[in-house]
Coordinates of N, CA, C and O in Angstrom, one line a residue:
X1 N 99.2 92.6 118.6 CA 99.2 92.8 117.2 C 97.8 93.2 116.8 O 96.8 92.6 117.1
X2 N 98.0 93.7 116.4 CA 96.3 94.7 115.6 C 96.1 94.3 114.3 O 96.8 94.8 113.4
X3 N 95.1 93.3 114.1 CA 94.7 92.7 112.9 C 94.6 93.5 111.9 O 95.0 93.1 110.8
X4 N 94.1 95.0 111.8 CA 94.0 95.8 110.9 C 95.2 96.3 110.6 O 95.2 97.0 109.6
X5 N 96.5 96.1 111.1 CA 97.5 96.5 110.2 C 98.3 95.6 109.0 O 99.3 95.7 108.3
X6 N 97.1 94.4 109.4 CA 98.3 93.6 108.5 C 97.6 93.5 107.0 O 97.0 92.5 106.6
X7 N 97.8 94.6 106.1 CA 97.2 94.5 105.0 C 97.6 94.1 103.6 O 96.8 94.0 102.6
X8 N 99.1 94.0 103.6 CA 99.7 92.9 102.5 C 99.6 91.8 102.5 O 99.3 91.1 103.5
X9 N 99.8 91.2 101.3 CA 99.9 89.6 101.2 C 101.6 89.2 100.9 O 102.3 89.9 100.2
X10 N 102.0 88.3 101.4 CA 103.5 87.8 101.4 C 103.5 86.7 101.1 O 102.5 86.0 101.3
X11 N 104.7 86.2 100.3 CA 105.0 84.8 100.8 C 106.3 84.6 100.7 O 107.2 85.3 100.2
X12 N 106.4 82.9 101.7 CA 107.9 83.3 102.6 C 108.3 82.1 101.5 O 107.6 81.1 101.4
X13 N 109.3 82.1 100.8 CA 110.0 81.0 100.3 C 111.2 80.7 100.6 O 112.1 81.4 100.8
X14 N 111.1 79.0 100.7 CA 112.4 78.5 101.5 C 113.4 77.7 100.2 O 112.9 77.7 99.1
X15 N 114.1 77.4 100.4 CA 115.5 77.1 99.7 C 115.2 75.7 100.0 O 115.2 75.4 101.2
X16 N 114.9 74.5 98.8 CA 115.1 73.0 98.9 C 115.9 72.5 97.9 O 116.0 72.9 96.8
X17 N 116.5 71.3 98.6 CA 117.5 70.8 97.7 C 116.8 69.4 97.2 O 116.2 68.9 98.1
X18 N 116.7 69.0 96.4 CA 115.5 68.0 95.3 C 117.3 67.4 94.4 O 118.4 68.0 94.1
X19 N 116.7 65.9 94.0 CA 117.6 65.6 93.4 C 117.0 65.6 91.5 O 115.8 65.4 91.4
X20 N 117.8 65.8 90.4 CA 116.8 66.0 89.2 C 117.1 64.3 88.6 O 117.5 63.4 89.3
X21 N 116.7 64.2 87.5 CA 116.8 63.1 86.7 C 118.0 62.5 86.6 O 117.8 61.3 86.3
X22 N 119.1 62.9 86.7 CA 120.2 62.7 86.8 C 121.2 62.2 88.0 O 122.3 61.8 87.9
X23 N 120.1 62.5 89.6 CA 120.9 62.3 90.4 C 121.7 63.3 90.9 O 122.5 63.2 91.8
X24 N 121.6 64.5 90.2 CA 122.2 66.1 90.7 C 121.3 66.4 91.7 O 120.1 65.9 91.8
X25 N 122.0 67.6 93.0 CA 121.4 67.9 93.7 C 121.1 69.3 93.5 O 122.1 69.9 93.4
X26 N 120.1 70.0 93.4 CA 119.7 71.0 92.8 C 118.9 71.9 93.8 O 117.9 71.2 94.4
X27 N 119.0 72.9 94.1 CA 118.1 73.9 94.6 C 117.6 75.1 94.2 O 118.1 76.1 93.7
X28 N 116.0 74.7 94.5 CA 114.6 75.0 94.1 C 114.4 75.7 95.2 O 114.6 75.4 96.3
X29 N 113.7 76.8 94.7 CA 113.2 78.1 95.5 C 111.3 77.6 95.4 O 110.6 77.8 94.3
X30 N 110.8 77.2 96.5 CA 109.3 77.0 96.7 C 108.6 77.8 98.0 O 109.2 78.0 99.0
X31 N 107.6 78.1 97.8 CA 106.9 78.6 98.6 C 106.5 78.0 99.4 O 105.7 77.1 99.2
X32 N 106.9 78.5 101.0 CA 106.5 77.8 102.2 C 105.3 78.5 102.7 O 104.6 77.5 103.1
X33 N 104.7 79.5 103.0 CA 103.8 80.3 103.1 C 103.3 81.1 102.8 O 104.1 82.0 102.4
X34 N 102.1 81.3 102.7 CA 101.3 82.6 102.3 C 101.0 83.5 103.7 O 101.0 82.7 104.7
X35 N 100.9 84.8 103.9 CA 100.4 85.2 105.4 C 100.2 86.6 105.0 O 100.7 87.2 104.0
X36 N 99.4 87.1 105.8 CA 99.4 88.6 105.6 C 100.6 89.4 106.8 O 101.2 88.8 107.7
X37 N 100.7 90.7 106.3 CA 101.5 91.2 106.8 C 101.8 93.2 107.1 O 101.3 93.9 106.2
X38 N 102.3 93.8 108.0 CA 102.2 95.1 108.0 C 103.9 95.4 107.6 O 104.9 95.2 108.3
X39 N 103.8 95.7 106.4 CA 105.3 96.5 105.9 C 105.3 97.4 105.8 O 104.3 98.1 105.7
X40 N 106.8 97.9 106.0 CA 107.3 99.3 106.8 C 108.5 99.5 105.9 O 109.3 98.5 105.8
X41 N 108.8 100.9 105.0 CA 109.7 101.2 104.4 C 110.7 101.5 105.5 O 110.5 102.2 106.5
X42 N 112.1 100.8 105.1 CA 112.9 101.4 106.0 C 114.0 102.5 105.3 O 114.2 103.7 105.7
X43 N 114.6 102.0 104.4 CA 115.9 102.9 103.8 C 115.5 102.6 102.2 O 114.5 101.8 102.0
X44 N 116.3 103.3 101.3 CA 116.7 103.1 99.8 C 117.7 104.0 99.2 O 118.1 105.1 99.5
X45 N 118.1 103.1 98.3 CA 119.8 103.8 98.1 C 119.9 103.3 96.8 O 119.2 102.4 96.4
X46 N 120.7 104.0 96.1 CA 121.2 103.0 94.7 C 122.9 102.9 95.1 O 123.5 103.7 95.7
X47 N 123.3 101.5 94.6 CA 124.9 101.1 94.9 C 125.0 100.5 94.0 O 124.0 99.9 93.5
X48 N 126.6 100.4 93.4 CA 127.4 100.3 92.3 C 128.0 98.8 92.7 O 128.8 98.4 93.5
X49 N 127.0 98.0 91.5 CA 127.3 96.1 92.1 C 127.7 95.6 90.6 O 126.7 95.4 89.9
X50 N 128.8 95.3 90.2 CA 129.6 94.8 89.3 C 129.2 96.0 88.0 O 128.5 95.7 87.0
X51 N 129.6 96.9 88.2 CA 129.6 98.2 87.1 C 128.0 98.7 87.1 O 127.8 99.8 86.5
X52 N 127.1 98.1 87.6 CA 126.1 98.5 87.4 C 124.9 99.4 88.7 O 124.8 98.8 89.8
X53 N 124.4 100.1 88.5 CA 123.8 100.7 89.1 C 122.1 99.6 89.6 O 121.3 98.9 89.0
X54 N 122.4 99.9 91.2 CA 121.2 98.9 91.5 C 120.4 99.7 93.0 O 120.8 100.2 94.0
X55 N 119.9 99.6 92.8 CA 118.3 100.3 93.7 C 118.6 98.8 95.0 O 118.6 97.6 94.8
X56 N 118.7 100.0 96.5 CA 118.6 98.8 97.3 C 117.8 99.0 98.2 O 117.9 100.2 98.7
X57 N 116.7 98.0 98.7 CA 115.7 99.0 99.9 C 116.0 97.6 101.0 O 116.3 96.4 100.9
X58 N 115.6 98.6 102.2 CA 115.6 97.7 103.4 C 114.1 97.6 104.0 O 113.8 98.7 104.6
X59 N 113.3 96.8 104.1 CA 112.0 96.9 104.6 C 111.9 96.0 106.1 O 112.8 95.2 106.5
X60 N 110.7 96.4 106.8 CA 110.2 95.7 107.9 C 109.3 95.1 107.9 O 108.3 95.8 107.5
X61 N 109.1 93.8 108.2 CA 107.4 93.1 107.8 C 107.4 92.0 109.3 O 107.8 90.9 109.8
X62 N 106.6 93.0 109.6 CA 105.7 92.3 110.5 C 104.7 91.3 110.5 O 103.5 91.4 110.3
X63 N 105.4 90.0 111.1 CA 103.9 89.0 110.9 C 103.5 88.3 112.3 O 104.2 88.4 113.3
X64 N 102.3 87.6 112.2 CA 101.5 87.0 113.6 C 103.3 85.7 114.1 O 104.2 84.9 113.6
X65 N 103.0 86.2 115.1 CA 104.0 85.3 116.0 C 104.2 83.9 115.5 O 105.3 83.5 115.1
X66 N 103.1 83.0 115.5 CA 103.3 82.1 114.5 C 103.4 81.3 113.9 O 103.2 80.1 114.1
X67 N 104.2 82.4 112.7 CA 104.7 81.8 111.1 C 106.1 81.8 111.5 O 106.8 82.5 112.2
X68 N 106.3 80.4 110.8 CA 107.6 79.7 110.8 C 108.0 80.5 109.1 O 107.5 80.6 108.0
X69 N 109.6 81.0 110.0 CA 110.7 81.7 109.2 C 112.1 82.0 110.0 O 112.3 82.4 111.1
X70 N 112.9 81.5 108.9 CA 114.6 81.6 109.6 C 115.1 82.7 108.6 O 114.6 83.1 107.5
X71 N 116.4 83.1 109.3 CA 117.1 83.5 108.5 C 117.9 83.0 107.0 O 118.9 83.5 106.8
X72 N 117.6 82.3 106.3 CA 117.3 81.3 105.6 C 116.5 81.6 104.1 O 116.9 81.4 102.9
X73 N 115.3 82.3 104.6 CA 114.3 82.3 103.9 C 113.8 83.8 103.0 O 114.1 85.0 103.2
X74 N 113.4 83.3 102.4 CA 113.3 84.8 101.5 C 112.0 85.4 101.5 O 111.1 84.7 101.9
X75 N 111.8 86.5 101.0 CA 110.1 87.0 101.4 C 109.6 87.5 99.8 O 110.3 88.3 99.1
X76 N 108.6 87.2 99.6 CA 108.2 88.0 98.0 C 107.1 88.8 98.5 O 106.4 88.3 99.3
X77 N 106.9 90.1 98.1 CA 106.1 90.9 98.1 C 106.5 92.3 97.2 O 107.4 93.1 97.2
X78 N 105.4 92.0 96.6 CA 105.0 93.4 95.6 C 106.2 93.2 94.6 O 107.1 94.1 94.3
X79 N 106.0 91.4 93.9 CA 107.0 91.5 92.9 C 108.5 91.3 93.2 O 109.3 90.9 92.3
X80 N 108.9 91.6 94.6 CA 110.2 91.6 94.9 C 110.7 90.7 95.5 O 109.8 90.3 96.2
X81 N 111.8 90.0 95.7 CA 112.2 89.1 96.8 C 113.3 89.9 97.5 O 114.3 90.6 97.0
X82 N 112.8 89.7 99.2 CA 113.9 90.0 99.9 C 114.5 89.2 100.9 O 113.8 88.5 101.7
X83 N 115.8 89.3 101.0 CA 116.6 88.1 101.6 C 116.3 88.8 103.5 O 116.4 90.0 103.8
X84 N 116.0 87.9 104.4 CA 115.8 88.1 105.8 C 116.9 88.1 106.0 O 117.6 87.3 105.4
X85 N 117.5 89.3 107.1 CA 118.4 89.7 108.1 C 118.3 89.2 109.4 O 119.1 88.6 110.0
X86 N 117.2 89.4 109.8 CA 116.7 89.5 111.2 C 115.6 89.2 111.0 O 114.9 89.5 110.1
X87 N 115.3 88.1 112.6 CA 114.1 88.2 113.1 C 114.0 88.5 115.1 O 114.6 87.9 116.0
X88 N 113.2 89.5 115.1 CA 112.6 89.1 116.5 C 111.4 88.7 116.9 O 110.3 89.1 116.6
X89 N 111.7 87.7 117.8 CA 110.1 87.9 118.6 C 109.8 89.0 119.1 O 110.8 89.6 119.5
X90 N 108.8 89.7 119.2 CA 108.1 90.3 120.1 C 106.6 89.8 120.5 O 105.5 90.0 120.0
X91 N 107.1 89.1 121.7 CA 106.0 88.7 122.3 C 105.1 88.7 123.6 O 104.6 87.8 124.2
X92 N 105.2 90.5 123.6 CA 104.5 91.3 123.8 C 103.0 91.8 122.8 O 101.9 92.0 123.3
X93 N 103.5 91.8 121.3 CA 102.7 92.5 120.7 C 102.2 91.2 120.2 O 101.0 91.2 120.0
X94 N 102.8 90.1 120.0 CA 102.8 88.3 119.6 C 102.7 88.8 118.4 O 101.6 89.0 117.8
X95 N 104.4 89.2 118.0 CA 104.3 89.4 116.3 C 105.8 89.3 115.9 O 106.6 89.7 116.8
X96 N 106.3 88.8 114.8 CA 107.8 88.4 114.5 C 108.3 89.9 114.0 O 107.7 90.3 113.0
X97 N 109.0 90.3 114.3 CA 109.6 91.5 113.1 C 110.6 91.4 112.2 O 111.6 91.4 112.9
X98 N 110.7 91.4 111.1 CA 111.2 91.0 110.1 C 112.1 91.6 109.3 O 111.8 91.8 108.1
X99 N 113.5 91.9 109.8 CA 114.3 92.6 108.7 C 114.9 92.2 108.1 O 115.9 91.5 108.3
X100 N 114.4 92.9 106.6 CA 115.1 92.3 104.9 C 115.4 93.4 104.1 O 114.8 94.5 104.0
X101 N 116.3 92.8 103.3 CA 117.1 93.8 102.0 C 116.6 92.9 100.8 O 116.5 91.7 100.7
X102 N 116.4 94.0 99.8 CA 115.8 93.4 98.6 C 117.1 92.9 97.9 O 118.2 93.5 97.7
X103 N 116.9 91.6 97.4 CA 117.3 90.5 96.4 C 117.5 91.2 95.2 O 116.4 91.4 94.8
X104 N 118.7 91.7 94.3 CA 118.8 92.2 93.1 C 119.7 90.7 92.5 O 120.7 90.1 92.8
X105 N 118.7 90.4 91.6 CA 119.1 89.3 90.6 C 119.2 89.4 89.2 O 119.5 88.4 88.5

């Protein structure tokens, strides 16, 4: 992996379940990491999701081998949250590759 391509900043947020004042179990979206990263546009489309018109992109982000991330976890960058698809090692290049579809909420 070639330090100079990793020129974003990310962060990976995990899904915790916390109990509130009441004793409900509730889940809280918190940030597990900050890391830099090399993202890669993959697709974009608009699709028709409960009558409404919604912009969908598929991105690739590459990070240092590593960073702890499951499929599980969600990625914020540039404003957006995207839900992880996939991860591979490649540890060859010792870098995770990362595919995600953007979160329309």
């Amino acid at each position: 992996m070639i330090a100079g391509e990793l020129r974003e900043l990310i962060e990976i947020w995990h899904l915790d379940k916390i109990k509130n004042e009441l004793g409900e179990e509730v889940e809280v979206w918190t940030v597990k990491e900050k890391t830099r990263a090399k993202v890669i546009f993959n697709s974009g489309l608009k699709e028709l999701s409960n009558h409404e018109i919604v912009p969908v992109y598929t991105n690739t982000f590459e990070v240092r081998i590593y960073i702890t991330i499951s499929e599980f976890d969600r990625i914020k960058w540039d404003d957006k949250l995207f839900s992880v698809i996939s991860i591979e090692n490649n540890k060859t290049r010792q870098c995770k590759i990362i595919q995600a579809k953007m979160v329309n909420e």
